[in-house]
PDB file of C-alpha atoms in Angstrom:
ATOM      1  CA  MET A   1     -79.252-132.130-142.491  1.00 97.00           C
ATOM      2  CA  ARG A   2     -79.371-132.803-138.909  1.00 98.00           C
ATOM      3  CA  VAL A   3     -78.127-130.144-137.038  1.00 98.00           C
ATOM      4  CA  VAL A   4     -78.054-130.131-132.746  1.00 98.00           C
ATOM      5  CA  LEU A   5     -77.397-127.267-130.398  1.00 98.00           C
ATOM      6  CA  GLY A   6     -77.825-126.320-126.907  1.00 96.00           C
ATOM      7  CA  GLY A   7     -78.073-123.941-124.300  1.00 95.00           C
ATOM      8  CA  THR A   8     -80.100-122.109-121.261  1.00 94.00           C
ATOM      9  CA  PHE A   9     -81.922-119.699-123.145  1.00 96.00           C
ATOM     10  CA  SER A  10     -82.041-117.479-120.330  1.00 94.00           C
ATOM     11  CA  PRO A  11     -83.304-114.863-121.183  1.00 95.00           C
ATOM     12  CA  LEU A  12     -83.498-115.591-124.774  1.00 97.00           C
ATOM     13  CA  HIS A  13     -81.345-112.786-126.582  1.00 98.00           C
ATOM     14  CA  ASP A  14     -79.806-111.292-129.967  1.00 98.00           C
ATOM     15  CA  GLY A  15     -77.080-114.176-129.448  1.00 98.00           C
ATOM     16  CA  HIS A  16     -79.123-116.907-129.132  1.00 98.00           C
ATOM     17  CA  ARG A  17     -80.911-115.796-131.818  1.00 98.00           C
ATOM     18  CA  ALA A  18     -77.814-115.797-134.465  1.00 98.00           C
ATOM     19  CA  LEU A  19     -77.257-119.369-133.128  1.00 98.00           C
ATOM     20  CA  LEU A  20     -80.892-120.337-133.896  1.00 98.00           C
ATOM     21  CA  ARG A  21     -80.677-118.353-137.620  1.00 98.00           C
ATOM     22  CA  TYR A  22     -77.803-120.440-138.435  1.00 98.00           C
ATOM     23  CA  ALA A  23     -78.652-123.866-137.299  1.00 98.00           C
ATOM     24  CA  THR A  24     -82.284-123.082-139.023  1.00 98.00           C
ATOM     25  CA  SER A  25     -80.675-122.087-142.520  1.00 98.00           C
ATOM     26  CA  GLN A  26     -78.463-125.549-142.400  1.00 98.00           C
ATOM     27  CA  ALA A  27     -81.339-127.922-141.205  1.00 98.00           C
ATOM     28  CA  THR A  28     -83.562-130.072-142.363  1.00 98.00           C
ATOM     29  CA  GLU A  29     -83.930-131.221-138.767  1.00 98.00           C
ATOM     30  CA  LEU A  30     -83.378-129.469-135.773  1.00 98.00           C
ATOM     31  CA  VAL A  31     -82.510-130.629-132.355  1.00 98.00           C
ATOM     32  CA  ILE A  32     -82.310-127.965-129.553  1.00 98.00           C
ATOM     33  CA  GLY A  33     -81.369-129.296-125.915  1.00 97.00           C
ATOM     34  CA  VAL A  34     -82.712-126.929-123.322  1.00 97.00           C
ATOM     35  CA  THR A  35     -80.605-127.182-119.663  1.00 95.00           C
ATOM     36  CA  VAL A  36     -83.249-128.414-117.478  1.00 95.00           C
ATOM     37  CA  ASN A  37     -83.947-126.181-114.276  1.00 86.00           C
ATOM     38  CA  SER A  38     -81.814-128.686-112.065  1.00 85.00           C
ATOM     39  CA  MET A  39     -78.819-127.909-114.178  1.00 82.00           C
ATOM     40  CA  VAL A  40     -78.814-124.428-113.509  1.00 79.00           C
ATOM     41  CA  GLN A  41     -79.147-124.184-109.757  1.00 75.00           C
ATOM     42  CA  GLY A  42     -76.442-122.104-108.615  1.00 70.00           C
ATOM     43  CA  LYS A  43     -76.520-119.774-111.856  1.00 71.00           C
ATOM     44  CA  GLN A  44     -75.266-115.929-110.947  1.00 72.00           C
ATOM     45  CA  HIS A  45     -78.474-114.555-112.322  1.00 76.00           C
ATOM     46  CA  PRO A  46     -82.085-116.218-112.196  1.00 85.00           C
ATOM     47  CA  ILE A  47     -83.167-118.427-114.729  1.00 91.00           C
ATOM     48  CA  ALA A  48     -86.670-118.987-116.221  1.00 93.00           C
ATOM     49  CA  PRO A  49     -88.497-122.020-115.627  1.00 94.00           C
ATOM     50  CA  PHE A  50     -88.018-125.066-118.237  1.00 96.00           C
ATOM     51  CA  ALA A  51     -91.293-124.670-120.086  1.00 97.00           C
ATOM     52  CA  GLU A  52     -90.949-121.000-120.567  1.00 97.00           C
ATOM     53  CA  ARG A  53     -87.810-121.074-121.998  1.00 97.00           C
ATOM     54  CA  VAL A  54     -88.605-123.702-124.405  1.00 98.00           C
ATOM     55  CA  GLU A  55     -91.469-121.884-125.441  1.00 98.00           C
ATOM     56  CA  GLY A  56     -89.271-119.037-126.195  1.00 98.00           C
ATOM     57  CA  VAL A  57     -87.068-120.308-128.406  1.00 98.00           C
ATOM     58  CA  LEU A  58     -89.780-122.544-130.102  1.00 98.00           C
ATOM     59  CA  ASP A  59     -91.713-119.614-130.694  1.00 98.00           C
ATOM     60  CA  PHE A  60     -88.486-118.083-132.455  1.00 98.00           C
ATOM     61  CA  VAL A  61     -87.705-120.753-134.577  1.00 98.00           C
ATOM     62  CA  ARG A  62     -91.206-120.922-135.777  1.00 97.00           C
ATOM     63  CA  THR A  63     -91.026-117.247-136.921  1.00 97.00           C
ATOM     64  CA  LEU A  64     -87.850-118.533-139.168  1.00 97.00           C
ATOM     65  CA  THR A  65     -89.057-121.864-140.744  1.00 96.00           C
ATOM     66  CA  PRO A  66     -92.423-122.786-139.453  1.00 96.00           C
ATOM     67  CA  ASP A  67     -92.281-126.328-141.252  1.00 97.00           C
ATOM     68  CA  LEU A  68     -88.822-127.233-139.797  1.00 98.00           C
ATOM     69  CA  PRO A  69     -88.679-130.460-137.507  1.00 98.00           C
ATOM     70  CA  VAL A  70     -87.647-129.425-134.346  1.00 98.00           C
ATOM     71  CA  THR A  71     -87.091-131.428-131.356  1.00 98.00           C
ATOM     72  CA  ILE A  72     -86.456-130.343-128.028  1.00 98.00           C
ATOM     73  CA  ALA A  73     -84.224-132.208-125.711  1.00 97.00           C
ATOM     74  CA  PRO A  74     -83.948-131.391-122.134  1.00 97.00           C
ATOM     75  CA  LEU A  75     -80.385-131.501-121.109  1.00 96.00           C
ATOM     76  CA  HIS A  76     -79.524-133.315-117.926  1.00 95.00           C
ATOM     77  CA  ASP A  77     -75.860-133.033-118.302  1.00 92.00           C
ATOM     78  CA  THR A  78     -73.537-130.981-120.320  1.00 88.00           C
ATOM     79  CA  TYR A  79     -73.505-133.661-123.147  1.00 92.00           C
ATOM     80  CA  GLY A  80     -77.070-134.382-123.733  1.00 91.00           C
ATOM     81  CA  HIS A  81     -77.452-137.344-126.797  1.00 93.00           C
ATOM     82  CA  THR A  82     -74.736-135.303-128.425  1.00 96.00           C
ATOM     83  CA  VAL A  83     -72.185-138.424-127.765  1.00 94.00           C
ATOM     84  CA  SER A  84     -74.652-141.465-128.789  1.00 93.00           C
ATOM     85  CA  GLU A  85     -76.752-139.813-131.202  1.00 95.00           C
ATOM     86  CA  ASP A  86     -75.753-138.884-134.777  1.00 95.00           C
ATOM     87  CA  TYR A  87     -75.981-135.558-135.807  1.00 97.00           C
ATOM     88  CA  ASP A  88     -74.655-133.716-139.154  1.00 97.00           C
ATOM     89  CA  LEU A  89     -73.845-130.462-137.393  1.00 98.00           C
ATOM     90  CA  LEU A  90     -73.291-128.963-133.945  1.00 98.00           C
ATOM     91  CA  VAL A  91     -73.832-125.240-133.634  1.00 98.00           C
ATOM     92  CA  VAL A  92     -71.866-123.410-130.869  1.00 98.00           C
ATOM     93  CA  SER A  93     -70.605-119.996-129.655  1.00 96.00           C
ATOM     94  CA  PRO A  94     -67.242-118.943-128.820  1.00 96.00           C
ATOM     95  CA  GLU A  95     -67.971-120.157-125.011  1.00 93.00           C
ATOM     96  CA  THR A  96     -69.387-123.167-125.859  1.00 94.00           C
ATOM     97  CA  LEU A  97     -66.623-123.983-128.280  1.00 96.00           C
ATOM     98  CA  VAL A  98     -64.345-126.059-125.634  1.00 96.00           C
ATOM     99  CA  GLY A  99     -67.587-128.028-124.779  1.00 95.00           C
ATOM    100  CA  ALA A 100     -68.110-129.256-128.370  1.00 97.00           C
ATOM    101  CA  GLN A 101     -64.245-130.441-128.675  1.00 97.00           C
ATOM    102  CA  ARG A 102     -64.968-132.266-125.338  1.00 97.00           C
ATOM    103  CA  ILE A 103     -67.969-133.870-127.167  1.00 97.00           C
ATOM    104  CA  ASN A 104     -66.142-134.806-130.181  1.00 97.00           C
ATOM    105  CA  ILE A 105     -63.641-136.575-127.873  1.00 97.00           C
ATOM    106  CA  LYS A 106     -66.390-138.476-126.123  1.00 97.00           C
ATOM    107  CA  ARG A 107     -67.685-139.659-129.332  1.00 97.00           C
ATOM    108  CA  ARG A 108     -64.428-140.909-130.262  1.00 97.00           C
ATOM    109  CA  GLU A 109     -63.753-143.045-127.116  1.00 96.00           C
ATOM    110  CA  ALA A 110     -67.266-144.497-127.830  1.00 95.00           C
ATOM    111  CA  GLY A 111     -66.287-145.122-131.629  1.00 96.00           C
ATOM    112  CA  LYS A 112     -68.439-142.517-133.122  1.00 97.00           C
ATOM    113  CA  PRO A 113     -67.014-140.342-136.079  1.00 97.00           C
ATOM    114  CA  PRO A 114     -66.796-136.381-134.418  1.00 97.00           C
ATOM    115  CA  LEU A 115     -69.208-133.954-135.285  1.00 98.00           C
ATOM    116  CA  ARG A 116     -68.694-130.964-137.436  1.00 98.00           C
ATOM    117  CA  ILE A 117     -69.106-128.022-135.289  1.00 98.00           C
ATOM    118  CA  ALA A 118     -70.085-124.595-136.443  1.00 98.00           C
ATOM    119  CA  GLU A 119     -68.616-121.704-134.369  1.00 98.00           C
ATOM    120  CA  ILE A 120     -70.835-118.471-134.572  1.00 98.00           C
ATOM    121  CA  ALA A 121     -69.352-115.280-133.452  1.00 97.00           C
ATOM    122  CA  TRP A 122     -70.462-113.596-130.788  1.00 97.00           C
ATOM    123  CA  VAL A 123     -73.092-110.748-131.220  1.00 98.00           C
ATOM    124  CA  LEU A 124     -72.029-107.633-129.918  1.00 98.00           C
ATOM    125  CA  ALA A 125     -73.685-105.244-127.849  1.00 98.00           C
ATOM    126  CA  GLU A 126     -73.698-101.644-128.734  1.00 98.00           C
ATOM    127  CA  ASP A 127     -70.366-101.188-126.018  1.00 97.00           C
ATOM    128  CA  GLY A 128     -68.697-103.611-128.477  1.00 98.00           C
ATOM    129  CA  HIS A 129     -68.551-106.460-125.643  1.00 98.00           C
ATOM    130  CA  PRO A 130     -70.431-109.939-126.436  1.00 98.00           C
ATOM    131  CA  ILE A 131     -74.378-109.915-125.247  1.00 98.00           C
ATOM    132  CA  SER A 132     -74.863-112.418-122.586  1.00 95.00           C
ATOM    133  CA  SER A 133     -77.305-113.453-119.965  1.00 93.00           C
ATOM    134  CA  THR A 134     -75.503-112.225-117.517  1.00 92.00           C
ATOM    135  CA  ARG A 135     -74.858-108.780-118.666  1.00 95.00           C
ATOM    136  CA  ILE A 136     -78.774-108.339-119.300  1.00 96.00           C
ATOM    137  CA  TRP A 137     -79.665-109.794-115.710  1.00 93.00           C
ATOM    138  CA  ALA A 138     -77.055-107.183-114.298  1.00 93.00           C
ATOM    139  CA  GLY A 139     -78.805-104.275-115.812  1.00 95.00           C
ATOM    140  CA  GLU A 140     -76.144-103.407-118.348  1.00 97.00           C
ATOM    141  CA  ILE A 141     -77.872-104.165-121.389  1.00 98.00           C
ATOM    142  CA  ASP A 142     -81.321-105.419-122.826  1.00 98.00           C
ATOM    143  CA  GLU A 143     -81.872-108.447-125.053  1.00 97.00           C
ATOM    144  CA  TYR A 144     -81.022-106.735-128.184  1.00 98.00           C
ATOM    145  CA  GLY A 145     -77.460-105.076-127.104  1.00 98.00           C
ATOM    146  CA  HIS A 146     -78.496-101.599-126.381  1.00 98.00           C
ATOM    147  CA  LEU A 147     -77.163-100.121-123.119  1.00 97.00           C
ATOM    148  CA  VAL A 148     -79.418 -99.652-120.627  1.00 96.00           C
ATOM    149  CA  SER A 149     -79.564 -96.354-118.896  1.00 76.00           C
TER     150      SER A 149
END
């Protein structure tokens, strides 16, 4: 099954790891879109350089399935190749579900069938709130959702 997902992945945290775990469990081929640095300018927290983020994602995926064919697709816009390329499954978080639905609208407009979407639930920190890069950079939690004192 050809599976696709995307993100910024900075810092790589347990929410990202849950998406990647599910995607690798479904995939015979995995395409991971990673936002390029110019796409993340203006974020409210620092973003690691593109190459560093790609390396972190690939290192983690290799621990799960070392032989899985994985392609990194630099994301220069919101949709990447999801409108033009054919995939069997798009893996998203609750935060990116609306974007996935927009992708399917654009696919229909382009005469392509919609992608099947798998929404993976938030991974919660110790305080019961979702793990997020913003919370990590703010010093509230670490990448595993542990509260920082």
